Coordinates of C-alpha atoms in Angstrom, one line a residue:
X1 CA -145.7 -87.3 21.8
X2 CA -143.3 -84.4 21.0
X3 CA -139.4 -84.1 21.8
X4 CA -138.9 -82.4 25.4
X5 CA -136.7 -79.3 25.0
X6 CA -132.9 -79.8 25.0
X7 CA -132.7 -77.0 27.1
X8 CA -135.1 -75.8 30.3
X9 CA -134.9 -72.7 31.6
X10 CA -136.6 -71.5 35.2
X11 CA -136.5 -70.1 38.6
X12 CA -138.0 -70.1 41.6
X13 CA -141.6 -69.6 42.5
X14 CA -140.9 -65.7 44.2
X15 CA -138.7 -64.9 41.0
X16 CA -141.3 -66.3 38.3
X17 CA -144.0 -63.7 39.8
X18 CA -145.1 -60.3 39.3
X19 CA -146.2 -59.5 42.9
X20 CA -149.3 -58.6 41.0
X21 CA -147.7 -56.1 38.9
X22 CA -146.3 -54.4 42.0
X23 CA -142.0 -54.4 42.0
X24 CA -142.1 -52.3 44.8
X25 CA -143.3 -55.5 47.0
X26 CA -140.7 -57.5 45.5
X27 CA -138.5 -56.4 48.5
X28 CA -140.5 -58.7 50.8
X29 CA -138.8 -61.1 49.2
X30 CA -135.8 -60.7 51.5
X31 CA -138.5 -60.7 54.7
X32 CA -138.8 -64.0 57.0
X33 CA -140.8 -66.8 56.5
X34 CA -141.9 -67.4 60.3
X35 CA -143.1 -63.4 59.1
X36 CA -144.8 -65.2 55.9
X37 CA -145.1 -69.0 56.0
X38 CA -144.7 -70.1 52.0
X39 CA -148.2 -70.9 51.4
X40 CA -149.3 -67.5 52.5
X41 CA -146.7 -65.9 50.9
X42 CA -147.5 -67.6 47.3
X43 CA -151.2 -66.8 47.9
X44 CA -150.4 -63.3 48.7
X45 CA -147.3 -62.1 48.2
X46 CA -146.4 -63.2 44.5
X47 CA -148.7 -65.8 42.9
X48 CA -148.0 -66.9 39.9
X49 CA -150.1 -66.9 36.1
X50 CA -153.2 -69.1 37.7
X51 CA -153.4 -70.8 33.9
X52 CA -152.4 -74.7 34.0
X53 CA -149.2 -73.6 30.9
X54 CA -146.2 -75.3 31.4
X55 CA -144.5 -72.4 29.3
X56 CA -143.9 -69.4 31.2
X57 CA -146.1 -66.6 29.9
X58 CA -143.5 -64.4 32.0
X59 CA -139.8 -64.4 32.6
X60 CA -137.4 -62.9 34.1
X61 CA -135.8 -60.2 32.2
X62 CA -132.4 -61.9 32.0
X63 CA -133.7 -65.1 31.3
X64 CA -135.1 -64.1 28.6
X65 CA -132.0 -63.1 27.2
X66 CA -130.2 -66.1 27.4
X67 CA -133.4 -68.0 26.2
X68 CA -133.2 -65.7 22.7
X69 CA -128.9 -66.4 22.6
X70 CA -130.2 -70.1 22.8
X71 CA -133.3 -70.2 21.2
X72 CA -131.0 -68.3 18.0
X73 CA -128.1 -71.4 18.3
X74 CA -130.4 -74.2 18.8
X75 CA -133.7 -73.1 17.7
X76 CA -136.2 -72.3 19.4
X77 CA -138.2 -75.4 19.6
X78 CA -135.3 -76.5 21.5
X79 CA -135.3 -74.2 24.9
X80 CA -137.8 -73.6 26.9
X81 CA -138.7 -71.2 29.7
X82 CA -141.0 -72.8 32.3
X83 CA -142.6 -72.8 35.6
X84 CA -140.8 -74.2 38.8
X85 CA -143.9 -76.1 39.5
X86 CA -144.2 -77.9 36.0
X87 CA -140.8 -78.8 35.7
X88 CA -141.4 -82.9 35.7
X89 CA -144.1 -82.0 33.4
X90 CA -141.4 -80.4 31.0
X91 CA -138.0 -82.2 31.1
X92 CA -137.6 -85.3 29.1
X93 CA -135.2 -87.7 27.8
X94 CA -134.1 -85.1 25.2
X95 CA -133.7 -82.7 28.2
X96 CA -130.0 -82.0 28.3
X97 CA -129.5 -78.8 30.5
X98 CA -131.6 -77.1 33.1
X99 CA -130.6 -73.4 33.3
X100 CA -131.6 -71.6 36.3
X101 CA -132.0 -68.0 37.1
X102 CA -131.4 -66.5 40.3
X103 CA -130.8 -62.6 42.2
X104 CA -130.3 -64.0 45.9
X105 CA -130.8 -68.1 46.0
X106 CA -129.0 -67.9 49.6
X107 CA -130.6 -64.5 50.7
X108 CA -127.4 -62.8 51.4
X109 CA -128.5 -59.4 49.1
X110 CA -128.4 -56.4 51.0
X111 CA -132.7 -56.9 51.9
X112 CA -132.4 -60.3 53.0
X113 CA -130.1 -59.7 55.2
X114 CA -130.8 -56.8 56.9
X115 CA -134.2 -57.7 57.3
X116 CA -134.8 -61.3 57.7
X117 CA -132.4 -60.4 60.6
X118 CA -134.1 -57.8 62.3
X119 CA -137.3 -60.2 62.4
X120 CA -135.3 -63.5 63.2
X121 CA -138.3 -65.7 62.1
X122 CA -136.7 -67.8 59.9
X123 CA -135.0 -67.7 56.4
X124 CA -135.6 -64.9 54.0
X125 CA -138.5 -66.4 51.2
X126 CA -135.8 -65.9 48.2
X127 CA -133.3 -68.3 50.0
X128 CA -136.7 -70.9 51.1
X129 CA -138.0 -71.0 47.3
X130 CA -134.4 -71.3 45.7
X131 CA -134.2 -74.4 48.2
X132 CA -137.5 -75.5 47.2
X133 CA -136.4 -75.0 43.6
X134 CA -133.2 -77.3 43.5
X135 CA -134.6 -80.0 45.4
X136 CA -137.5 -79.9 42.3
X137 CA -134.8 -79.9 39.9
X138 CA -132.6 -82.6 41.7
X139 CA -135.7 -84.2 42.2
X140 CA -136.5 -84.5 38.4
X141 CA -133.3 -84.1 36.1
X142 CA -132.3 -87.3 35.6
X143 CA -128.8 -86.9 33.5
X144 CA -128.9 -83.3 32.4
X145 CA -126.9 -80.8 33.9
X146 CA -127.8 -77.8 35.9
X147 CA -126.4 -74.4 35.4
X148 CA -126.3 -71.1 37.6
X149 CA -126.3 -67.6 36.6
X150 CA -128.1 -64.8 37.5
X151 CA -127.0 -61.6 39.6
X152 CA -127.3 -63.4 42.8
X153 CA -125.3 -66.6 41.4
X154 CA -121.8 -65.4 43.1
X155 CA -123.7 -66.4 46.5
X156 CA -123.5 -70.0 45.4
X157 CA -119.4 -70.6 45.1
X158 CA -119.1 -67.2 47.6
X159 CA -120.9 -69.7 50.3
X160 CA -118.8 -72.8 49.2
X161 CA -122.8 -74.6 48.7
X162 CA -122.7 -75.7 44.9
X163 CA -121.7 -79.5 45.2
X164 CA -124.5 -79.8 48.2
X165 CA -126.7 -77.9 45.9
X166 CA -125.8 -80.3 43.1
X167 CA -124.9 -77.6 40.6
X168 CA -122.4 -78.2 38.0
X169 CA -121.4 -74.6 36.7
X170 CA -122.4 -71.1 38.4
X171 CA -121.8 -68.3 35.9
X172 CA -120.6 -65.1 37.5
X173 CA -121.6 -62.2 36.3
X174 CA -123.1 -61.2 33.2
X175 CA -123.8 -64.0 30.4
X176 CA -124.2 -62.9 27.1
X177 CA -121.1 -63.7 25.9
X178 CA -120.7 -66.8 27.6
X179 CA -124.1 -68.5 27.6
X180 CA -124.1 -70.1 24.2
X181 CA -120.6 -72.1 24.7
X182 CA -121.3 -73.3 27.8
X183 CA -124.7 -74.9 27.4
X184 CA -123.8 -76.3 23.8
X185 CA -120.8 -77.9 25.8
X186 CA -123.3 -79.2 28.2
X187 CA -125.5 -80.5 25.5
X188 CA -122.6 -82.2 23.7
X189 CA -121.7 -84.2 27.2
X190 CA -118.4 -82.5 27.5
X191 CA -116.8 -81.4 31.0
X192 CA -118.1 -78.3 32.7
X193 CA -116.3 -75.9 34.4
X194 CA -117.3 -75.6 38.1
X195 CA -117.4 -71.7 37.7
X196 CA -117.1 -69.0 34.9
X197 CA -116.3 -65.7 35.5
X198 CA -117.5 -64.2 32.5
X199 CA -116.3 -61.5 30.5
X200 CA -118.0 -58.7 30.0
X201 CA -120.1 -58.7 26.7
X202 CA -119.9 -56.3 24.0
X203 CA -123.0 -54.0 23.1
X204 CA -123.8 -56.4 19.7
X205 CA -123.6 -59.5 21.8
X206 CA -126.6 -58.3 23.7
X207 CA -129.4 -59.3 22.3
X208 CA -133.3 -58.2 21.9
X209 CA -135.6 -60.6 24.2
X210 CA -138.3 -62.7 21.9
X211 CA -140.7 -63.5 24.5
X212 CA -142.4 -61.0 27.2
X213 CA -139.9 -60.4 30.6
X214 CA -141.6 -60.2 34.1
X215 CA -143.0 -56.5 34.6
X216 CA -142.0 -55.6 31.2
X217 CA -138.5 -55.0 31.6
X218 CA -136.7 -53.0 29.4
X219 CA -132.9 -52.6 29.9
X220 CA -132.0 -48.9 28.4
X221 CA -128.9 -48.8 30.0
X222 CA -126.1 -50.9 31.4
X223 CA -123.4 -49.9 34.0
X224 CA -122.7 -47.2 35.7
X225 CA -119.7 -45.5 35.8
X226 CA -119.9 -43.7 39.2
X227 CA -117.5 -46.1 40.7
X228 CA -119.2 -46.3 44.2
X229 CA -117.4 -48.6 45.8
X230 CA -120.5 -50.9 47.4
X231 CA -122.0 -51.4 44.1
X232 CA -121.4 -54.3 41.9
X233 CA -123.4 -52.2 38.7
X234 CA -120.2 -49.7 38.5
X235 CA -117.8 -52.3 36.7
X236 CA -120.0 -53.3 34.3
X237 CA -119.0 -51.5 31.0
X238 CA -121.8 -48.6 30.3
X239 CA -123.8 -48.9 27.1
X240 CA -126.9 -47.1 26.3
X241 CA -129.0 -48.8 23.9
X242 CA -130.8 -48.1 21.0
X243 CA -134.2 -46.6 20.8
X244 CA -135.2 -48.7 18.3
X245 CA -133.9 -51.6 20.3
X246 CA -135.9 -50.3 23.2
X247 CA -139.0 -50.1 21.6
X248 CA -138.7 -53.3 19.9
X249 CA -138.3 -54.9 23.5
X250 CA -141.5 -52.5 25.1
X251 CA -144.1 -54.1 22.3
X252 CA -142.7 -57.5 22.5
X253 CA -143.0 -57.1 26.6
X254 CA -146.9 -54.8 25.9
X255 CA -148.1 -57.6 23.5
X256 CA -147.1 -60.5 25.1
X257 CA -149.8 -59.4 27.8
X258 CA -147.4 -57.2 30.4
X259 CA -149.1 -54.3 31.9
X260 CA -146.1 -53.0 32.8
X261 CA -143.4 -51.4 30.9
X262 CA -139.9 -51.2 33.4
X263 CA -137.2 -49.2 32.1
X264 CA -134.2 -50.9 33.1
X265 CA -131.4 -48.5 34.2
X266 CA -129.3 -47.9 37.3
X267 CA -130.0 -44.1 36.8
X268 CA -132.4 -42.8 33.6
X269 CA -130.2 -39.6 33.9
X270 CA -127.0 -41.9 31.8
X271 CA -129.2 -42.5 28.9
X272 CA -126.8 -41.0 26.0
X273 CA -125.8 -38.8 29.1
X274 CA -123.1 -36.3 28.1
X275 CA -119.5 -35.5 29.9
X276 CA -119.4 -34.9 33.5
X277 CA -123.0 -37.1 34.0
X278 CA -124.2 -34.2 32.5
X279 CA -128.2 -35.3 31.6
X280 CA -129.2 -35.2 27.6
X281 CA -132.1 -33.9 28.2
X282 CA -133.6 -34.3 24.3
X283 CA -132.8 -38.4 24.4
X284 CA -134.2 -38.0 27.6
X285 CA -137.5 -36.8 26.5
X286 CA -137.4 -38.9 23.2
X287 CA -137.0 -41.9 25.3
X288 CA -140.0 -41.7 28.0
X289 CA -142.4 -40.3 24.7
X290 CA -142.0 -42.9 22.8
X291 CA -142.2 -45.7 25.6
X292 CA -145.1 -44.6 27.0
X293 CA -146.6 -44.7 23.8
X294 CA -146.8 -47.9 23.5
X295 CA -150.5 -48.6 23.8
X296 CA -150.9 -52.0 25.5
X297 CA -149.0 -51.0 28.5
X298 CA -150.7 -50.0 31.1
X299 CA -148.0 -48.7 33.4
X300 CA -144.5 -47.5 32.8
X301 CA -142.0 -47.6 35.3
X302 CA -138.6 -46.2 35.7
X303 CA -136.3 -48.6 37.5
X304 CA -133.4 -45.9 39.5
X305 CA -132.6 -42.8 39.1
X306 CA -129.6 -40.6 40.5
X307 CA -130.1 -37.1 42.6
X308 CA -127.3 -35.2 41.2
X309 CA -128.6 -34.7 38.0
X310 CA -132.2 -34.0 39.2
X311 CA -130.5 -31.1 40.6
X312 CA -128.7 -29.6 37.8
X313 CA -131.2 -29.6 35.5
X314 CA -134.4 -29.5 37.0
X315 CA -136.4 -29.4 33.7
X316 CA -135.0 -32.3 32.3
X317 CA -137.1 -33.8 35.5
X318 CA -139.9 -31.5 34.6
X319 CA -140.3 -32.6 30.7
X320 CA -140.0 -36.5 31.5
X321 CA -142.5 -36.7 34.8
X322 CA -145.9 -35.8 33.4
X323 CA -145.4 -38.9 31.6
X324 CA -144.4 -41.0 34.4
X325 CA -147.2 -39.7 36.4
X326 CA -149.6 -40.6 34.0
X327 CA -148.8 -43.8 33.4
X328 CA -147.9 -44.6 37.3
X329 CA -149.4 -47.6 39.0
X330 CA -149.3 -45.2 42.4
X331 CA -151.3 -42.8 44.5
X332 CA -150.5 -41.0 47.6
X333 CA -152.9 -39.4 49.5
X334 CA -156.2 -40.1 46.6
X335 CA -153.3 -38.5 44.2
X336 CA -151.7 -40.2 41.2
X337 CA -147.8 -40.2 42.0
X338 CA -144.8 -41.8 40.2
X339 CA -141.8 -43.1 41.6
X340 CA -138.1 -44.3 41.5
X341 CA -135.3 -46.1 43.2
X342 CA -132.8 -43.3 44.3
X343 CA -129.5 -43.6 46.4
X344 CA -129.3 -41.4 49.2
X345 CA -126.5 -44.3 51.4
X346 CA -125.6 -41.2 53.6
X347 CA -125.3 -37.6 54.9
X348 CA -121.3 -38.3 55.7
X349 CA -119.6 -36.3 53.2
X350 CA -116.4 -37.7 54.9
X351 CA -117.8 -41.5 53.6
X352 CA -118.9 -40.2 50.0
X353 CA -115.1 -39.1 49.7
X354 CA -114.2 -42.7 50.7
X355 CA -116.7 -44.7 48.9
X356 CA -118.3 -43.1 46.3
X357 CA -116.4 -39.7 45.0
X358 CA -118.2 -39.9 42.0
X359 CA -121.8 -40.5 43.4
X360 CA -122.2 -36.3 43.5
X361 CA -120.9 -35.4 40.6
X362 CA -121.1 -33.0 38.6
X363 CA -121.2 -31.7 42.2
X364 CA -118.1 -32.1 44.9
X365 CA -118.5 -34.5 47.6
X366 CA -118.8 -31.9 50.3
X367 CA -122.2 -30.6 48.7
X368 CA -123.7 -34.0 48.6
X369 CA -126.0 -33.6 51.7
X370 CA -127.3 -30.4 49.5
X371 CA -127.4 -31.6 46.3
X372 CA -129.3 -34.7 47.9
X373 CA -132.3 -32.2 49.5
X374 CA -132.6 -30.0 46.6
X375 CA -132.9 -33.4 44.1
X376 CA -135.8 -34.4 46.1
X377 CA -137.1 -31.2 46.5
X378 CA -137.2 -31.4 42.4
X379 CA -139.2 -35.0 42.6
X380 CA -141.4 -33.8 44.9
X381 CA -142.5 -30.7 42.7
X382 CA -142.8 -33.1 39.5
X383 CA -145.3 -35.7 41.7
X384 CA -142.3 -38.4 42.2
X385 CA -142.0 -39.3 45.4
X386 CA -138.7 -41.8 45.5
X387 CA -137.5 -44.8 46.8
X388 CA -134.2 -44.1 48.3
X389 CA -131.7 -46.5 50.3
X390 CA -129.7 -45.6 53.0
X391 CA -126.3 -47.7 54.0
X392 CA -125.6 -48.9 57.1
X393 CA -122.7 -50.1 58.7
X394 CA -119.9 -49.2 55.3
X395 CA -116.4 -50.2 56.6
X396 CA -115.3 -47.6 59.2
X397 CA -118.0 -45.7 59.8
X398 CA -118.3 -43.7 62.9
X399 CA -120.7 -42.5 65.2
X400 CA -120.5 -38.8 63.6
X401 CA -121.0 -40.7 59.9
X402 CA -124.3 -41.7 61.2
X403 CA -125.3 -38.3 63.2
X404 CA -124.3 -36.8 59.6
X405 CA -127.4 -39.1 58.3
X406 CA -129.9 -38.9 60.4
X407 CA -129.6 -35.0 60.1
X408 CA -130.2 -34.7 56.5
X409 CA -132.8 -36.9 57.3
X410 CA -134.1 -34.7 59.5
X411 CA -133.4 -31.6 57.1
X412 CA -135.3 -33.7 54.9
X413 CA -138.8 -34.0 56.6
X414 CA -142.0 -33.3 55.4
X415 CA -140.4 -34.2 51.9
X416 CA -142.3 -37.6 50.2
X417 CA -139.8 -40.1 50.5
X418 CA -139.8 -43.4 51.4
X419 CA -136.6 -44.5 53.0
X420 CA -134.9 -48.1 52.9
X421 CA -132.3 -48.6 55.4
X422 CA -130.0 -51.8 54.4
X423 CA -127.1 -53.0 56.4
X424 CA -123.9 -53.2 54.2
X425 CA -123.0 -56.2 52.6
X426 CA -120.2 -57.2 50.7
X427 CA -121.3 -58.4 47.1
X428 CA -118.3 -60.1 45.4
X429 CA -118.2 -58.4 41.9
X430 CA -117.9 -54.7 43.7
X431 CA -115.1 -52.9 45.1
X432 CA -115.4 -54.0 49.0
X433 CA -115.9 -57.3 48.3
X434 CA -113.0 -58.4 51.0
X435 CA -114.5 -56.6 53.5
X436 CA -116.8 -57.7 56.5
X437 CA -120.6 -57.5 55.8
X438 CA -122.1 -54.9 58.4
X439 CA -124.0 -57.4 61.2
X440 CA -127.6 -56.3 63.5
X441 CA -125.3 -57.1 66.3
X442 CA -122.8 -54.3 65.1
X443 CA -125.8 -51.8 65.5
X444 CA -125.4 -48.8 68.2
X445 CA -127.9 -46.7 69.7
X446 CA -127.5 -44.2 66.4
X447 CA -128.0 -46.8 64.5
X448 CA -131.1 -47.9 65.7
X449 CA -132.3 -44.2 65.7
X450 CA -131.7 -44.4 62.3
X451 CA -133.8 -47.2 61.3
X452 CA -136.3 -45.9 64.1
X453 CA -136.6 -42.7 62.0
X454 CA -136.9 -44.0 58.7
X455 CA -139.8 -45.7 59.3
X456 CA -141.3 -43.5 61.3
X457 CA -141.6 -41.3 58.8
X458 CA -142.7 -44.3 56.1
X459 CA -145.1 -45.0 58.5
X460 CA -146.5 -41.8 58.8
X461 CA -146.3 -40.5 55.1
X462 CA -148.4 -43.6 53.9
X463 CA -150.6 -44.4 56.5
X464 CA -151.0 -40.9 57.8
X465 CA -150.6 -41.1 61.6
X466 CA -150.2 -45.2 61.6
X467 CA -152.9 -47.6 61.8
X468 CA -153.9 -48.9 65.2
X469 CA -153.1 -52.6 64.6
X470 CA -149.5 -51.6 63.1
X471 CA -149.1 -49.5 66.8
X472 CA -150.5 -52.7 68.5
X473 CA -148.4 -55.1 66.4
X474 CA -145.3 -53.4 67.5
X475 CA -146.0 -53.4 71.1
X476 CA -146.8 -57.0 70.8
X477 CA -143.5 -57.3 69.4
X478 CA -141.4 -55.8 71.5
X479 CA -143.0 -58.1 74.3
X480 CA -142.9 -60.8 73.2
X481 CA -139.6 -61.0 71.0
X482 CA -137.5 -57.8 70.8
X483 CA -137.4 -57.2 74.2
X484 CA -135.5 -60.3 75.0
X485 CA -133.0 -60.0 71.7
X486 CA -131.7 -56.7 71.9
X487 CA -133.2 -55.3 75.2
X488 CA -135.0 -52.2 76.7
X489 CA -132.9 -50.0 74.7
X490 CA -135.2 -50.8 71.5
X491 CA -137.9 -50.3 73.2
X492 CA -138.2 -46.2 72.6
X493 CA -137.0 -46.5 68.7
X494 CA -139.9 -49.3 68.2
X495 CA -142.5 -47.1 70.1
X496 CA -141.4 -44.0 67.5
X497 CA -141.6 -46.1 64.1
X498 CA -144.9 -46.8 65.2
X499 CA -146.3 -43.3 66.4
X500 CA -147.3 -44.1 69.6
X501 CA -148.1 -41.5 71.9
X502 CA -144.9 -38.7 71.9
X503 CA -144.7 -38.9 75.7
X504 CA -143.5 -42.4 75.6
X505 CA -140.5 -41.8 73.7
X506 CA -140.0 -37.9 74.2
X507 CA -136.8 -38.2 76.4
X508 CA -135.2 -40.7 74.0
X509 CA -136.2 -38.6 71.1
X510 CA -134.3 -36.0 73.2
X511 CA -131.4 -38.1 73.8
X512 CA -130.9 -39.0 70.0
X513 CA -131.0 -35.3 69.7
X514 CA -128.2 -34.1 71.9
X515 CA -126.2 -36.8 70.6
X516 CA -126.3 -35.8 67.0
X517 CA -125.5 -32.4 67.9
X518 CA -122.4 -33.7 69.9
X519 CA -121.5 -35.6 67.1
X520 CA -122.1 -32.9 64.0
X521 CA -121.4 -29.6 66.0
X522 CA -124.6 -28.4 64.6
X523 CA -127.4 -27.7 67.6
X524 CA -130.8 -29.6 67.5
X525 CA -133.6 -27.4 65.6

């Protein structure tokens, strides 16, 4: 019989899973499970690799990074990734340390909360698997200990849960530089701190993965520098890394059987950006060339991308998007289409000042709503059709802040967009992290509006005028839940998302109107 690893590394079922090659669907991960009871959800919603391995043949992208700091200290006979579900199967009586991964083990990230509570059926799946998860590894650990880290691991302490979750150290924040310490201390029996803050790692500590990440993730760039003041990415230090690191990562990822190639960035426009966020358009162009030669792959996939910088330099959109396109896993409409994560938060050029001054730039805050339409107007004319997320409830926002949104949005239809409406939350490692979380039962009447029109027009973009048993489903809703949690005054927004008949909603729609031009100056087109 052979020596168990000294070290096992894992994560939950919804975090070990592709979502058959689909990231986009990922975000159901923060949706209810009365919406979609766990067995469905693994059958359907992210099953995992259907061989009996105990070894995962996927990873997270940031476990794999400790697993190669690890794997280069202890060798790597000696740490292990593996599945949730094989984890007896794994650990041992050489088994020393179980490290787990996690982005939202409690579901309080900005999806899981804003829309496990709309539904209010039940806990969001991340939070139900990372349960299912711990009691596994309590279950099964005998003496070894059980670390934390991940970018959802500041939930854990934040929610005062890691001695019922039996957790001996949570690391905060990003673990390079602090991994390899702490798990040889673990090894060696010695006493573990209950929390690690850690310090942020230099550009050498990082390390190449070994072993293929989930999706095919490849980080190109770290941090942000933006400084909005929501967003926990912005004080991380900004690196971009090396082409030749990046390939090396893309062919480990192609060849280790991932279809995908992710490029890992909070905005493709910082790679070996210049002054001012200006875009380098040549490392630009070098970058998406060379990834999407990579044979093996058969989709690439930029992670987020910024507007501002679509809009200053339209062609350095132009040169990279053929490429994108062509390798895209999307179609709208019978049409291939790429797409990207984009931040739109708001039309309030009086909360861009407040929160996120640098979020327009090289542009002034008072032309974001402008610099946000053109941007998309760019996408649009290169076949990418974004992603984009819209804030609701920052700290003092007004009813005005919120007319100011839904009027870009309004300015903004016809475009191909597909809008994500999240209710502010207070992440601990960003700049409003002592302020209150925005709540459904803070919602107004503009509020719902909003959410009412941004999936109206999802709705009607991808399913063209919206199926009959989504129009059905919604009625059904409304009568037999909705109604009796917020009242008749959802009843109007619900019958818009769905594109019911306009006469059942035409003197809301109205209403919503005449407010927004109250509350913006500007009359109703």
């Amino acid at each position: 019989m052979h020596p168990t690893p000294q070290v096992i590394l894992t994560a939950s079922r919804i975090e070990m899973s592709d979502f058959n090659v689909n990231p986009f669907i990922a975000f159901s991960g923060g949706f209810p499970t009365g919406l979609f009871p766990l067995p469905v959800a693994r059958k359907l919603l992210y099953p995992l690799d259907s061989s009996d391995s105990m070894e995962a043949k996927l990873a997270p992208y940031g476990l794999r990074k400790i697993e190669a700091i690890l794997a280069e200290e202890l060798g790597e006979e000696n740490v292990k990734a593996v599945y949730p579900h094989k984890l007896k199967e794994a650990i041992g009586p050489e088994t020393k340390v179980i490290g787990i991964s996690t982005m939202d083990p409690l579901g309080l990230g900005f999806v899981s909360r804003t829309y496990s509570s709309l539904a209010n059926l039940g806990e969001p799946l991340t939070k139900a698997e990372f349960r299912k998860l711990i009691a596994e590894v309590n279950r099964v650990r005998g003496p070894a200990k059980v670390i934390v880290g991940g970018s959802g691991a500041w939930q854990i302490p934040a929610a005062k849960a890691q001695d019922q979750l039996r957790i001996d150290t949570v690391i905060v924040g990003e673990a390079e530089a602090e991994a390899a310490a702490i798990f040889k201390a673990a090894i060696k029996g010695e006493k573990l701190p209950k929390v690690v803050n850690a310090r942020k790692p230099k550009i050498e500590e990082i390390p190449c993965i070994k072993k293929p990440a989930l999706y095919g993730v490849v980080e190109i760039t770290r941090g942000c520098g933006r400084g909005c003041q929501f967003c926990s990415p912005t004080m991380r230090t900004r690196y971009s890394f090396p082409l030749k690191k990046v390939l090396a990562e893309a062919k480990v990822n192609a060849k280790g059987g991932s279809r995908m190639l992710i490029l890992q960035t909070e905005d493709i426009f910082l790679y070996k950006c210049k002054p001012g966020f200006i875009p380098n358009r040549d490392a630009l162009r070098d970058l998406i060339k060379a990834v999407a030669s990579v044979d093996e792959a058969e989709y690439m996939q930029v992670a987020h991308a910024s507007l501002p910088p679509a809009a200053y330099d339209p062609k350095a959109v132009e040169e990279i998007a053929p490429h994108l396109v062509e390798k895209s896993r999307w179609k709208l409409n019978g049409r291939k289409v790429a797409s990207v994560e984009v931040g739109v938060e708001t039309g309030s050029v009086k909360l861009v000042k407040k929160y996120m001054k640098g979020k327009p730039l090289p542009y002034p805050p008072e032309e974001w709503p402008k610099v946000v339409i053109k941007a998309i107007e760019v996408y649009n004319d290169n076949d990418i059709c974004p992603l984009a997320t819209i804030l609701v409830g920052l700290p003092g926002e007004k009813p005005k802040d919120v007319a100011d949104t839904l009027r870009l949005i309004e300015d903004m239809k016809g475009m191909k967009i597909f809008y994500v409406p999240l209710l502010f939350t207070a992440e601990k490692d960003c700049m409003l992290s002592s302020k209150r979380s925005a709540e459904l039962e803070d919602l107004t009447e503009l509020h719902w509006a909003l959410f009412s029109e941004c999936w109206s027009h999802n709705i009607r973009m991808w399913t063209g005028a919206g199926a009959p048993v989504l129009k059905a489903g919604v009625l059904i809703a409304y009568i037999l839940y909705y109604k009796w949690r917020y009242g008749t005054r959802i009843l109007h927004p619900m019958a818009k998302m769905a594109n019911l008949p306009k006469l059942t909603y035409s003197s809301y729609e109205k209403k919503i109107r005449r407010l927004i031009s109250a509350r913006t100056g500007i009359a109703a087109s």
